[in-house]
Amino acid sequence: MRLWMLVVATIVLSFLSLFIGAIDIKPSDLLDWDSDKMQIFLMSRVPRLMAIILAGAGMGISGLIMQSLSRNKFVSPTTSGTLDAAKLGIVVSMIFFTSVGYMEKILFSFTFALIGMMVFMRLLESIKFKDVIFVPLIGIMYGNIIGAISTFLAYEADVLQSVDTFFLGSFTLVVSGRYELLYVAVPAIFLAYLYANKFTVAGMGEDFAKNLGLSYRTVLNLGLVLVAIISTTVVLTVGIIPFLGLIVPNLVSLYMGDNLRKTIPHTIFLGAAFLLMCDILSRLIVYPFEIPVNTTVAVIGSAIFLVMLFRGKAYAKK
Amino acid sequence: MRKNSTKLIFLAIIALVCIALFAFYNIQGGFSYAFPKRLERIAAMIITGTAIAYATVTFQTVTHNRLLTPSMMGVDSMYEVVQTIIFFFAGSASIFVVSRYLNFGLSIVAMVIFALILYRFLFRADKHPIFLLLLAGMIIGTLLGSFVTFLQVIIDPVEYESLQSRLFASFMNVKTELLLIAVIILGASFIYGYRLLRDLDVMSLGRENAINLGVNYDRIVLKVLILSSVLIATSTALVGPITFLGLIVSNLAYQFFATYKHSVLIVGASLISIIALVGGQFLVLHVFQLSTTISVIINFVGGLYFIYLILRESRKAG
């Protein structure tokens, strides 16, 4: 697949996304700058589109970085407990620091996500048997354990329902003023691109990287921080979007190989297009209502992951 | 052997103590009201505990793996799918919901059919490695779970309310009228399964050896798979899913008894299971005075134990 095809697909899907919704807006309505429809368009549709593109691209990149650094095709924020750790951060801040503001919540969530990932990487280093299937298995269980802690705390503090609502991945609440946090992911994606070659080298192993004069630890930590920043902003703005970070980089590497500098642009556009497609589906199936997008992503994503597991095991081993 | 029977008696005494504590400790209000209620709960826990223990131990023998359980292969999630589909297509006023027996029967049949299709697909030829099966099971669970959420979002809100009360069943909310039928199913399964135990002991030696010793291997595998799905389905339909219980109790039993004899292993695992459920519930309710259900704690402890087990397994393999 060529990059321009993905760009065209993203543009077409963006256009569809802008003009699908409970309120019928036609492109011709936009000619009148002062109309109500124009206001809805600017306050709701455009922010939603931006949020989807940023979240899709961001999750795709996060998965790509994690897969490169851990040298495992099946590692991603979903299969390493990162998203669950970010969630635990929010739950802790909700329960123990009831008065903290939005900024502090972000910091809590970010810190937990980062610690969660570092523990996971440590866990990986300590195991000898790095089978491609074995690592995500541990990662998912690790995430489940963190999830059980969140549920336990939330249940005891009686905030389970508000926590659940908080993480129901949905773009319905994304209106102007409520999604701008996602722009934090933009410099992170840009940095990821700048450091792409170093991530590729670091992905070849600590010894190899050191021989090439690369500060392995610094690159590793930078990668983890970037993933934590992106995951946190996405989780906080639109909730948990599962499997996207896992399948998008894998689909890209199927036809592009593993040179990050080349695959990053593809991952960005495929991630955005994939999430746009899921979001459009979520809005059309029960029109004029909508299904939370993370449900749609989970159904499609887990089905694709299963196919990859059984069909693509040979490929993933390469 | 003598040592193992002492251990069994020891476990039985602990189990009885737990049951007595749960039944009589701090009983308040009308004794005639509270006591039968507690007995019902104890009965439900004993039934569930034994069913899960029996199903897991036999399942692990025929799959030759001590990490696999029917619950972890997504069989419990099927319960939610069945209930949601019934509510979705027939509605809460339909005979499939109103008649608890019909609902129970339908759930069990659907879960058993699902389990058999799943096993047929997953265990077809012995080429799939264990970790792949485990990961696939988890992903299938996620897929079914997301599919359920999907239907729940588009279901009528009134139906949704009554569906929710079905899915969050716990020991505090036992469906009394189903207890008797569960006992009958359990009793029939045990009488039927008793004849298989001797063959299962032989099957611990591996497929080739067992066939050489005159065991009709594939037939017994099929029987055990059906039997264990029926048992897991019964316990899930009675109290809701407790994913990790089987894994914990079976592995504790292997460590504690160090035998291949299924009669000892199954009775031992059942006793451990009863202690974990009744004792655990007692501690949660009266000692820690938490409102958390026991299944949250079992999932947390079970998750940690699972990671420990797969790390140990991976050391053997690597």
XYZ file of C-alpha atoms in Angstrom:
636
model
C 0.000 0.000 0.000
C 1.189 3.482 -0.779
C 1.124 6.316 1.665
C -1.036 8.483 -0.580
C -3.786 5.848 -0.545
C -3.942 6.025 3.239
C -3.946 9.833 3.107
C -6.812 9.823 0.603
C -8.724 7.280 2.726
C -8.233 9.429 5.806
C -9.446 12.539 3.991
C -12.536 10.785 2.603
C -13.377 9.303 6.009
C -12.833 12.690 7.663
C -15.251 14.255 5.241
C -17.850 11.567 5.982
C -17.264 11.975 9.698
C -17.918 15.712 9.504
C -21.285 15.261 7.844
C -22.720 12.317 9.760
C -24.680 12.932 12.910
C -28.023 13.351 14.598
C -28.339 16.819 13.132
C -28.238 16.849 9.386
C -25.552 19.194 8.148
C -24.869 19.549 4.445
C -21.751 21.124 3.013
C -23.975 23.880 1.629
C -25.034 24.826 5.162
C -21.501 25.907 5.835
C -21.704 28.766 3.409
C -23.662 30.777 5.918
C -21.124 31.662 8.596
C -23.686 32.706 11.231
C -26.109 29.776 11.012
C -26.739 27.408 13.933
C -25.511 24.530 11.863
C -22.200 26.252 11.317
C -21.903 26.660 15.100
C -22.596 22.960 15.688
C -20.101 22.146 13.004
C -17.373 24.221 14.614
C -18.152 23.379 18.227
C -18.786 19.658 17.882
C -17.973 18.066 14.539
C -14.543 19.579 13.980
C -13.287 18.901 17.526
C -14.566 15.368 17.247
C -12.715 14.817 13.998
C -9.496 16.241 15.468
C -9.855 14.047 18.551
C -10.362 10.899 16.497
C -7.395 11.592 14.245
C -5.098 12.424 17.152
C -6.242 9.476 19.263
C -5.965 7.026 16.357
C -2.560 8.252 15.274
C -1.331 8.476 18.878
C -2.373 4.966 19.861
C -0.863 3.603 16.660
C 2.471 5.297 17.373
C 2.440 4.181 21.025
C 2.040 0.590 19.928
C 4.764 0.964 17.325
C 7.277 2.350 19.835
C 6.474 -0.325 22.404
C 6.773 -3.105 19.846
C 10.091 -1.796 18.683
C 11.558 -1.371 22.162
C 10.332 -4.698 23.500
C 11.163 -6.517 20.264
C 7.769 -8.169 20.356
C 5.037 -7.726 17.772
C 2.245 -8.325 20.232
C 3.127 -5.701 22.830
C 1.013 -2.555 22.969
C -0.577 -0.288 25.582
C -3.460 -2.796 25.768
C -1.229 -5.821 26.270
C 1.215 -4.333 28.769
C -1.065 -2.871 31.401
C -0.301 0.730 30.363
C -3.926 1.719 29.893
C -4.968 -0.036 33.102
C -2.213 1.752 35.006
C -3.311 5.111 33.602
C -6.828 4.255 34.739
C -5.628 3.296 38.212
C -3.971 6.718 38.436
C -7.298 8.438 37.792
C -9.126 6.189 40.255
C -6.565 6.904 42.972
C -6.797 10.634 42.374
C -10.611 10.440 42.371
C -10.718 8.612 45.694
C -7.856 9.925 47.754
C -7.494 13.439 46.446
C -11.052 14.428 45.789
C -10.295 18.110 45.443
C -7.523 17.890 42.862
C -8.037 19.614 39.556
C -7.765 18.384 36.026
C -4.031 19.074 35.761
C -3.260 16.976 38.832
C -5.407 14.155 37.498
C -3.346 14.204 34.322
C -0.116 14.078 36.293
C -1.382 11.199 38.444
C -2.482 9.255 35.428
C 0.793 9.927 33.603
C 2.900 8.892 36.595
C 0.978 5.660 37.056
C 1.149 4.828 33.353
C 4.902 5.400 33.347
C 5.499 3.341 36.488
C 3.207 0.629 35.130
C 5.201 0.395 31.919
C 8.547 0.436 33.679
C 7.465 -2.437 35.921
C 6.332 -4.319 32.831
C 9.666 -3.764 31.064
C 11.464 -4.932 34.205
C 9.270 -8.016 34.280
C 10.195 -8.687 30.658
C 13.895 -8.378 31.390
C 13.626 -10.863 34.216
C 12.069 -13.614 32.134
C 14.256 -15.739 29.939
C 11.592 -17.200 27.701
C 10.556 -14.350 25.426
C 8.096 -16.169 23.221
C 6.097 -13.826 21.019
C 2.850 -15.157 22.504
C 4.098 -15.432 26.054
C 4.886 -11.743 26.538
C 1.412 -10.353 25.721
C -0.095 -13.122 27.825
C 1.813 -11.871 30.857
C 1.031 -8.300 29.843
C -2.722 -8.899 29.711
C -2.675 -10.669 33.072
C -0.613 -7.855 34.527
C -3.206 -5.406 33.212
C -6.012 -7.515 34.721
C -4.349 -7.401 38.118
C -4.010 -3.620 37.965
C -7.628 -3.512 36.780
C -8.708 -5.618 39.763
C -7.019 -3.112 42.099
C -8.901 -0.266 40.387
C -12.205 -2.115 40.685
C -11.528 -2.956 44.309
C -10.722 0.647 45.246
C -13.589 2.073 43.237
C -16.037 -0.460 44.674
C -15.033 0.234 48.258
C -15.178 3.996 47.753
C -18.465 3.658 45.920
C -17.303 5.497 42.819
C -17.474 2.502 40.493
C -20.162 3.989 38.339
C -18.503 7.353 37.857
C -15.217 5.615 37.071
C -16.910 3.404 34.506
C -18.590 6.336 32.856
C -15.271 8.187 32.812
C -13.586 5.478 30.796
C -16.354 4.613 28.400
C -14.488 5.528 25.247
C -16.722 7.980 23.526
C -16.361 10.963 21.306
C -19.848 12.224 22.103
C -18.539 14.471 24.844
C -15.734 15.763 22.718
C -16.732 19.332 22.058
C -14.641 22.409 21.797
C -12.965 22.986 25.169
C -12.915 19.311 26.113
C -10.419 17.753 23.766
C -7.539 20.196 23.557
C -5.448 18.058 25.902
C -4.975 15.715 22.962
C -2.774 18.308 21.296
C -0.140 17.366 23.871
C 0.200 14.166 21.866
C 1.310 16.135 18.785
C 4.841 17.008 19.987
C 5.122 13.472 21.348
C 4.341 12.042 17.908
C 6.806 14.490 16.354
C 9.540 13.449 18.811
C 8.775 9.817 18.061
C 9.450 10.532 14.410
C 12.729 12.340 15.174
C 13.956 9.484 17.327
C 12.618 6.763 15.041
C 16.056 5.557 13.938
C 17.241 5.338 17.513
C 14.191 3.313 18.511
C 14.931 0.968 15.631
C 18.493 0.527 16.845
C 17.450 0.171 20.470
C 15.010 -2.470 19.288
C 17.929 -4.566 18.139
C 18.991 -5.117 21.691
C 21.011 -3.458 24.408
C 24.409 -4.808 23.356
C 23.913 -3.961 19.725
C 22.732 -0.467 20.573
C 25.706 0.156 22.854
C 28.110 -1.013 20.166
C 26.675 1.636 17.891
C 27.325 4.225 20.569
C 23.694 4.673 21.526
C 22.730 5.403 25.086
C 20.323 2.491 25.350
C 18.762 3.494 28.679
C 18.108 7.069 27.594
C 16.416 5.991 24.385
C 14.388 3.353 26.205
C 13.224 5.835 28.825
C 12.406 8.446 26.218
C 10.265 5.884 24.393
C 8.424 4.943 27.560
C 7.785 8.590 28.456
C 6.405 9.289 24.991
C 4.086 6.290 25.159
C 2.949 7.305 28.637
C 2.195 10.863 27.497
C 0.215 9.721 24.464
C -1.697 6.987 26.294
C -2.571 9.275 29.184
C -3.895 12.071 27.010
C -5.966 9.628 24.968
C -7.331 7.811 28.020
C -8.228 11.091 29.697
C -9.941 12.578 26.684
C -11.750 9.704 25.037
C -11.324 6.688 27.346
C -9.658 3.355 26.775
C -9.302 2.414 23.116
C -8.207 -1.212 23.107
C -6.169 -3.158 20.535
C -5.648 -0.236 18.160
C -2.004 0.130 19.182
C -1.561 -3.561 18.646
C -3.077 -4.184 15.244
C -2.289 -0.983 13.332
C 1.537 -1.231 13.555
C 1.287 -4.943 12.751
C -0.768 -4.323 9.638
C 1.726 -1.667 8.556
C 4.748 -3.865 9.158
C 3.111 -6.607 7.110
C 3.703 -4.612 3.954
C 6.327 -2.090 5.031
C 8.797 -3.987 7.175
C 10.220 -2.607 10.372
C 12.122 0.578 9.586
C 10.402 3.037 11.905
C 11.323 6.126 9.938
C 9.328 4.693 7.033
C 6.516 3.062 8.967
C 5.644 5.982 11.273
C 3.750 8.004 8.608
C 1.838 4.887 7.569
C 1.020 4.063 11.174
C -0.257 7.607 11.776
C -2.621 7.552 8.818
C -3.740 3.960 9.188
C -4.420 4.551 12.910
C -6.460 7.650 12.146
C -8.342 5.996 9.283
C -9.068 2.884 11.330
C -10.467 4.862 14.248
C -12.458 7.111 11.904
C -13.980 4.045 10.299
C -14.900 2.551 13.672
C -16.370 5.853 14.816
C -18.474 6.215 11.675
C -19.730 2.641 12.154
C -20.570 3.369 15.790
C -22.651 6.302 14.703
C -24.449 4.602 11.845
C -25.453 1.248 13.357
C -28.055 2.678 15.727
C -28.555 6.012 14.015
C -29.528 8.566 15.354
C -27.960 7.212 18.559
C -24.458 5.904 18.843
C -22.435 3.072 20.344
C -19.313 3.909 22.387
C -16.441 3.754 19.944
C -14.260 1.583 22.187
C -16.839 -1.176 21.957
C -16.681 -1.109 18.180
C -12.892 -0.982 18.252
C -12.772 -3.876 20.721
C -15.053 -6.087 18.625
C -13.199 -5.420 15.363
C -9.772 -5.224 17.013
C -10.015 -8.455 18.978
C -11.317 -10.276 15.909
C -8.349 -9.038 13.837
C -5.968 -9.926 16.655
C -7.329 -13.481 16.767
C -6.806 -13.863 13.029
C -3.264 -12.541 13.430
C -2.587 -14.979 16.241
C -3.571 -18.015 14.248
C -2.628 -17.004 10.737
C 0.313 -14.810 11.444
C 2.270 -16.622 14.059
C 4.937 -17.499 11.526
C 5.180 -13.899 10.439
C 5.371 -12.535 13.991
C 8.291 -14.793 14.766
C 10.463 -13.216 12.113
C -1.466 -42.596 50.439
C -1.998 -42.588 54.134
C -0.490 -39.138 54.271
C -2.872 -37.872 51.632
C -5.919 -39.140 53.465
C -4.724 -37.294 56.567
C -4.380 -34.159 54.467
C -7.899 -34.622 53.129
C -9.313 -34.952 56.626
C -7.389 -31.878 57.657
C -8.860 -29.867 54.757
C -12.345 -31.202 55.487
C -12.104 -29.980 59.072
C -11.025 -26.505 57.958
C -13.884 -26.445 55.457
C -16.378 -27.408 58.173
C -15.031 -24.717 60.485
C -15.438 -22.130 57.725
C -18.982 -23.307 57.052
C -19.880 -23.216 60.757
C -18.422 -19.732 61.160
C -20.277 -18.488 58.121
C -23.534 -20.051 59.286
C -23.555 -18.970 62.921
C -21.240 -16.017 63.441
C -22.934 -12.844 64.600
C -26.376 -13.803 63.392
C -28.706 -10.916 63.939
C -32.389 -10.217 63.703
C -34.782 -13.088 63.207
C -32.816 -16.326 63.360
C -35.553 -18.101 61.452
C -35.150 -15.610 58.625
C -31.388 -15.181 58.504
C -30.324 -18.770 59.058
C -32.031 -20.392 56.034
C -30.706 -17.536 53.896
C -27.169 -18.280 55.018
C -27.647 -21.978 54.420
C -28.739 -21.220 50.866
C -25.603 -19.199 50.281
C -23.428 -21.929 51.740
C -25.137 -24.485 49.535
C -24.521 -22.315 46.482
C -20.857 -21.909 47.389
C -20.369 -25.637 47.940
C -22.048 -26.476 44.642
C -20.082 -23.865 42.727
C -16.812 -24.747 44.421
C -17.072 -28.476 43.753
C -18.339 -28.039 40.213
C -15.463 -25.720 39.318
C -12.870 -27.917 41.041
C -14.078 -31.076 39.303
C -14.353 -29.406 35.911
C -10.902 -27.816 36.115
C -8.952 -30.851 37.310
C -10.421 -33.188 34.690
C -10.129 -30.556 31.959
C -6.472 -30.036 32.794
C -5.767 -33.751 32.610
C -7.253 -34.187 29.162
C -5.612 -31.020 27.804
C -2.325 -31.966 29.492
C -1.913 -28.543 30.878
C -2.190 -27.092 34.332
C -2.682 -23.533 33.206
C -5.767 -23.994 31.073
C -9.244 -23.854 32.572
C -12.608 -23.839 30.828
C -13.324 -20.389 32.312
C -10.155 -18.943 30.863
C -11.066 -20.241 27.436
C -13.994 -17.835 27.368
C -16.733 -20.251 28.417
C -18.007 -17.930 31.178
C -18.287 -14.973 28.833
C -20.670 -17.067 26.798
C -23.137 -16.911 29.687
C -23.376 -13.145 29.337
C -23.751 -13.489 25.582
C -26.613 -15.973 25.956
C -28.456 -13.843 28.507
C -28.004 -10.674 26.483
C -29.167 -12.320 23.284
C -32.261 -13.703 25.032
C -33.133 -10.272 26.399
C -32.325 -8.624 23.124
C -34.424 -10.797 20.873
C -37.110 -12.166 23.180
C -37.387 -9.435 25.810
C -37.676 -9.640 29.584
C -41.347 -10.643 29.457
C -40.671 -13.694 27.289
C -40.906 -17.243 28.535
C -37.114 -17.598 28.232
C -36.654 -15.040 30.981
C -39.734 -15.576 33.115
C -39.230 -19.304 33.443
C -35.987 -19.620 35.348
C -35.736 -23.314 34.556
C -36.040 -22.733 30.846
C -33.522 -19.917 31.036
C -31.120 -22.054 33.043
C -31.465 -24.974 30.661
C -31.018 -22.783 27.614
C -27.907 -21.119 29.064
C -26.315 -24.443 29.869
C -27.045 -25.953 26.460
C -25.733 -22.861 24.648
C -22.566 -22.738 26.750
C -21.823 -26.415 26.247
C -22.317 -26.140 22.492
C -20.092 -23.081 22.401
C -17.413 -24.801 24.459
C -17.404 -27.846 22.201
C -17.145 -25.782 19.025
C -14.324 -23.793 20.630
C -12.443 -26.922 21.699
C -12.902 -28.498 18.317
C -11.386 -25.452 16.719
C -8.598 -24.879 19.226
C -7.512 -28.430 19.880
C -7.714 -29.552 16.272
C -4.390 -31.281 15.789
C -2.003 -30.751 18.656
C -0.072 -28.094 16.844
C -1.096 -25.052 18.843
C 1.216 -24.318 21.737
C -0.281 -23.763 25.139
C 0.469 -20.047 25.435
C -1.236 -19.415 22.117
C -4.347 -21.210 23.365
C -4.345 -19.203 26.580
C -3.954 -15.901 24.785
C -6.603 -16.887 22.244
C -8.959 -17.819 25.081
C -8.489 -14.441 26.696
C -9.022 -12.589 23.441
C -12.138 -14.644 22.707
C -13.360 -13.635 26.165
C -12.690 -9.974 25.341
C -14.399 -10.316 21.986
C -17.525 -11.846 23.517
C -17.495 -9.262 26.313
C -17.323 -6.378 23.844
C -20.043 -7.947 21.767
C -22.231 -8.090 24.865
C -21.561 -4.420 25.612
C -22.414 -3.716 22.011
C -25.860 -5.305 22.335
C -26.401 -3.800 25.764
C -25.907 -0.308 24.430
C -28.564 -0.682 21.779
C -31.009 -2.608 23.938
C -34.123 -0.945 25.352
C -33.193 0.826 28.651
C -35.920 -0.974 30.635
C -34.736 -4.347 29.406
C -31.187 -3.299 30.187
C -32.056 -2.764 33.855
C -33.444 -6.253 34.275
C -30.593 -7.741 32.257
C -28.028 -6.107 34.546
C -29.566 -7.724 37.603
C -29.095 -11.072 35.852
C -25.464 -10.587 34.975
C -24.214 -9.359 38.329
C -25.277 -12.367 40.261
C -23.229 -13.151 43.355
C -23.392 -15.347 46.401
C -25.456 -12.712 48.151
C -28.146 -13.104 45.590
C -28.581 -16.812 44.943
C -31.380 -17.994 42.721
C -32.875 -20.411 45.233
C -35.203 -22.221 42.873
C -32.168 -23.245 40.817
C -30.245 -24.755 43.725
C -32.102 -28.049 43.595
C -31.704 -28.428 39.860
C -27.982 -27.577 40.167
C -27.585 -30.258 42.823
C -29.252 -32.770 40.520
C -26.986 -31.861 37.593
C -23.933 -31.988 39.809
C -24.934 -35.325 41.335
C -25.637 -36.877 37.945
C -22.320 -35.592 36.576
C -20.396 -37.010 39.502
C -22.021 -40.418 39.238
C -21.352 -40.452 35.508
C -17.853 -39.041 35.953
C -16.912 -41.485 38.685
C -16.377 -44.209 36.108
C -13.988 -41.996 34.197
C -11.630 -41.328 37.094
C -9.634 -44.530 36.704
C -9.121 -43.839 33.004
C -8.098 -40.281 33.797
C -5.399 -41.563 36.150
C -4.002 -43.571 33.257
C -4.328 -40.625 30.895
C -1.969 -38.605 33.078
C 0.725 -40.808 31.544
C 0.170 -39.207 28.148
C -1.784 -40.075 25.075
C 0.375 -42.876 23.638
C 0.861 -44.653 26.931
C -2.823 -44.417 27.770
C -3.826 -45.882 24.399
C -1.319 -48.702 24.842
C -2.853 -49.447 28.209
C -6.243 -49.884 26.615
C -7.893 -46.515 27.241
C -10.248 -45.279 24.565
C -8.490 -41.940 24.622
C -10.440 -39.693 22.253
C -13.813 -40.842 23.557
C -12.856 -40.026 27.105
C -11.471 -36.646 26.105
C -14.807 -35.840 24.501
C -16.740 -37.055 27.546
C -14.606 -35.011 29.902
C -14.888 -31.889 27.765
C -18.690 -32.203 27.711
C -18.833 -32.932 31.414
C -16.594 -30.048 32.416
C -18.499 -27.595 30.207
C -21.772 -28.702 31.783
C -20.329 -28.162 35.259
C -18.819 -24.759 34.509
C -22.024 -23.724 32.771
C -24.084 -24.810 35.780
C -21.970 -22.922 38.276
C -21.838 -19.807 36.108
C -25.575 -19.844 35.538
C -26.062 -20.197 39.282
C -23.800 -17.455 40.671
C -22.040 -15.733 37.785
C -18.458 -16.060 36.532
C -15.490 -16.562 38.882
C -12.718 -16.846 36.338
C -9.667 -17.712 38.405
C -11.057 -19.995 41.073
C -10.473 -23.197 39.098
C -6.891 -22.269 38.299
C -6.033 -21.505 41.924
C -7.645 -24.555 43.516
C -6.445 -27.105 40.979
C -2.838 -25.953 41.180
C -2.911 -25.773 44.962
C -4.248 -29.313 44.972
C -1.421 -30.547 42.713
C 1.153 -28.992 45.014
C -0.495 -30.082 48.218
C -1.171 -33.709 47.320
C 1.560 -34.542 44.814
C -0.363 -37.466 43.363
C -1.834 -38.468 40.050
C -4.936 -40.030 41.588
C -7.960 -38.095 40.445
C -10.148 -39.231 43.306
C -7.757 -37.522 45.750
C -7.069 -34.490 43.545
C -10.732 -33.767 42.882
C -11.873 -34.127 46.469
C -8.890 -32.066 47.621
C -9.472 -29.324 45.049
C -13.167 -29.224 45.972
C -12.343 -28.789 49.653
C -9.819 -26.034 48.894
C -12.438 -24.422 46.712
C -15.043 -24.495 49.505
C -12.533 -23.084 51.974
C -11.604 -20.307 49.539
C -15.214 -19.351 48.859
C -16.849 -19.760 52.265
C -13.803 -18.705 54.280
C -13.009 -15.890 51.873
C -16.543 -14.582 51.941
C -16.559 -14.772 55.742
C -13.328 -12.781 56.002
C -14.512 -10.200 53.519
C -17.863 -9.699 55.236
C -17.084 -9.974 58.924
C -13.382 -9.450 59.464
C -12.461 -6.783 56.931
C -16.026 -5.525 56.725
C -15.653 -4.752 53.063
C -18.446 -4.573 50.581
C -16.289 -6.041 47.804
C -17.492 -9.347 46.484
C -15.227 -12.320 46.848
C -14.824 -12.619 43.070
C -12.897 -9.322 42.876
C -10.434 -10.639 45.436
C -10.203 -14.034 43.756
C -9.450 -12.318 40.475
C -6.697 -10.264 42.071
C -5.079 -13.150 43.928
C -5.697 -15.445 40.964
C -4.013 -13.003 38.589
C -0.871 -12.851 40.722
C -0.850 -16.619 41.122
C -1.305 -17.044 37.389
C 1.715 -14.851 36.610
C 3.737 -16.867 39.112
C 2.628 -20.114 37.461
C 3.380 -19.055 33.904
C 6.764 -17.674 34.918
C 7.557 -21.014 36.499
C 6.259 -22.868 33.452
C 8.335 -20.684 31.135
C 11.491 -21.505 33.082
C 10.840 -25.152 32.445
C 10.181 -24.519 28.765
C 13.078 -22.093 28.199
